[in-house]
């Protein structure tokens, strides 16, 4: 067997020739060292250390070679000034003064060097190069003043030994030398000044970048913490939502993708449809539970296609017909016939809500379904019962009223007692007929078969006719009726509007004690419609019952406590008729003072 051994890669030896990067790296290191001594990071004391150390080396050299010393007094004076420089740099509070005050320390250094050169041979002193230290120190300061002072100072230091030595001869070579040294010092100063200026600018930029990085790090930390908190909250909300959905067993909660494929199937859905979540999630479309005939009819209505196209539509297309209205209506609620796993059927009330992402695109749907099979069957039986009872009661009542009218208007004379008995029969028969009519109207409202025959109606005529019919009852109750009406024409059903006014006036008569008053007003509204109000001086209605007063079969406590007859349908019917005309019914009342019922109707 052959084993392939990979070739070993020889260790890389350092290059024999320095690259540009190496030179730049080395230059950067020296630049950093220079910056630590003369740059902006260095303190006043640290900037004086190079000069003091080199000056101390000069003194050590003089102890080793004493023949160099010419004038000890000037040497010691210069040494004292050099020592004074470091003491002043350490003791004085430079941070309280302007930075330009520090320029005097390099000037003192130049003075100390001038005395050192004078004491060690003057022009022939071996320590002349020392003068470049304060020149560089001055050049490293902000602004170009340090370069000028350093150049002038170097030239002065070169000339001091000649000035102090009376025997020294001023020659052209000496002058050229001093000028040349000054020029070199100026050039060096300019170079150092530019280098330190760039270093200062780079340090400032670096400090700004570091500060910005710190801010970004803080922001990143805050964002990370906020994101982690949001993730935790989202996970907790998801877990809470899952537990809530799992706890719902009476309603089916189903989530689908945009095409209707089931993604979430809660225990309520499992109980309702007879399937487990594993059998449905990712495998079945929601419309597979619905009656195919209803789906095709819905598909034809939504997309305006013929029966052939609807019959050929697949599950995704049929689901689009179910969910399409949610694009504009938000939440769609309607009944559907569904089939269970055991092939039994029922009726669902389905609420479909569209789910969208941050860009407004549809990412799925949430469906909440309730099994209303029992409720719909009960409603159907109730409608049948009400219709049957209404018909069976209206027929004999109509016959009774007809025979009563025949007897009252017949040729045979009646005694006063007989006539009174017949009027009681007629009054109660008509009351029962109104009750049957109210029940029938209630059934029509529930079934959605309530219609309005629009025509031009003068509400003043309606009010007058209603009060004329209500006058005998009001007179018997000892209540005064007063009408204040102006001709106001609105589109509506005269018979239905008369029923509204009759119900309101009838209520007012029942709840107004003897010697009370009922005011009926008809007037035009500012928007071109009409306002009809019925105000009584009756017993009033408690404030907490006003919102429920127009609810079907609800009766105020003031009515039940006084055993005032009624079943609680009149106001609910009046409200339904007013709203069918596009109007609004309002109630205002104070217990013990009276009640005002008013309704508004729109104009033409």
CSV table of N, CA and C in Angstrom, one decimal, residues 15 39 172 175 180 205 235 250 257 267 295 302 390 429 468 519 544 556 562 570:
chain,number,residue,atom,x,y,z
A,15,UNK,N,13.3,37.9,5.7
A,15,UNK,CA,14.0,38.4,4.5
A,15,UNK,C,15.3,39.1,4.8
A,39,UNK,N,6.1,65.1,21.9
A,39,UNK,CA,4.8,65.2,21.2
A,39,UNK,C,3.8,65.7,22.2
A,172,UNK,N,34.8,86.0,8.3
A,172,UNK,CA,33.7,85.6,7.4
A,172,UNK,C,33.4,84.2,7.6
A,175,UNK,N,31.1,83.8,10.5
A,175,UNK,CA,29.7,84.3,10.2
A,175,UNK,C,29.0,83.3,9.3
A,180,UNK,N,25.0,79.1,8.5
A,180,UNK,CA,24.8,77.8,8.0
A,180,UNK,C,24.1,76.9,9.0
A,205,UNK,N,-7.1,62.6,15.3
A,205,UNK,CA,-8.0,61.8,14.5
A,205,UNK,C,-8.2,60.4,15.2
A,235,UNK,N,-40.2,35.4,22.1
A,235,UNK,CA,-40.3,34.0,22.4
A,235,UNK,C,-41.4,33.8,23.5
A,250,UNK,N,-63.2,25.6,22.1
A,250,UNK,CA,-64.5,25.8,21.5
A,250,UNK,C,-64.5,26.4,20.1
A,257,UNK,N,-50.6,29.5,5.0
A,257,UNK,CA,-49.7,30.3,4.2
A,257,UNK,C,-50.5,31.1,3.1
A,267,UNK,N,-56.1,22.7,19.1
A,267,UNK,CA,-56.9,21.6,19.6
A,267,UNK,C,-58.4,21.9,19.3
A,295,UNK,N,-68.1,26.9,-2.4
A,295,UNK,CA,-66.8,27.4,-2.8
A,295,UNK,C,-66.8,27.9,-4.3
A,302,UNK,N,-66.7,36.2,-6.9
A,302,UNK,CA,-65.5,37.0,-6.7
A,302,UNK,C,-64.8,37.3,-7.9
A,390,UNK,N,-97.5,34.3,14.2
A,390,UNK,CA,-98.0,35.6,13.8
A,390,UNK,C,-99.1,35.4,12.8
A,429,UNK,N,-108.2,43.8,21.0
A,429,UNK,CA,-107.8,43.1,19.8
A,429,UNK,C,-106.8,43.8,19.0
A,468,UNK,N,-103.5,62.1,16.4
A,468,UNK,CA,-105.0,61.9,16.3
A,468,UNK,C,-105.4,60.5,16.8
A,519,UNK,N,-95.0,66.7,24.6
A,519,UNK,CA,-94.8,67.6,23.5
A,519,UNK,C,-94.1,66.9,22.3
A,544,UNK,N,-77.9,54.8,34.0
A,544,UNK,CA,-77.2,53.6,33.6
A,544,UNK,C,-78.0,52.6,32.7
A,556,UNK,N,-87.0,49.1,31.5
A,556,UNK,CA,-86.4,49.9,32.5
A,556,UNK,C,-86.9,49.5,33.9
A,562,UNK,N,-93.2,49.7,38.7
A,562,UNK,CA,-94.6,50.2,38.7
A,562,UNK,C,-95.5,49.3,37.9
A,570,UNK,N,-91.0,48.0,21.5
A,570,UNK,CA,-91.3,49.2,20.7
A,570,UNK,C,-90.1,50.1,20.4
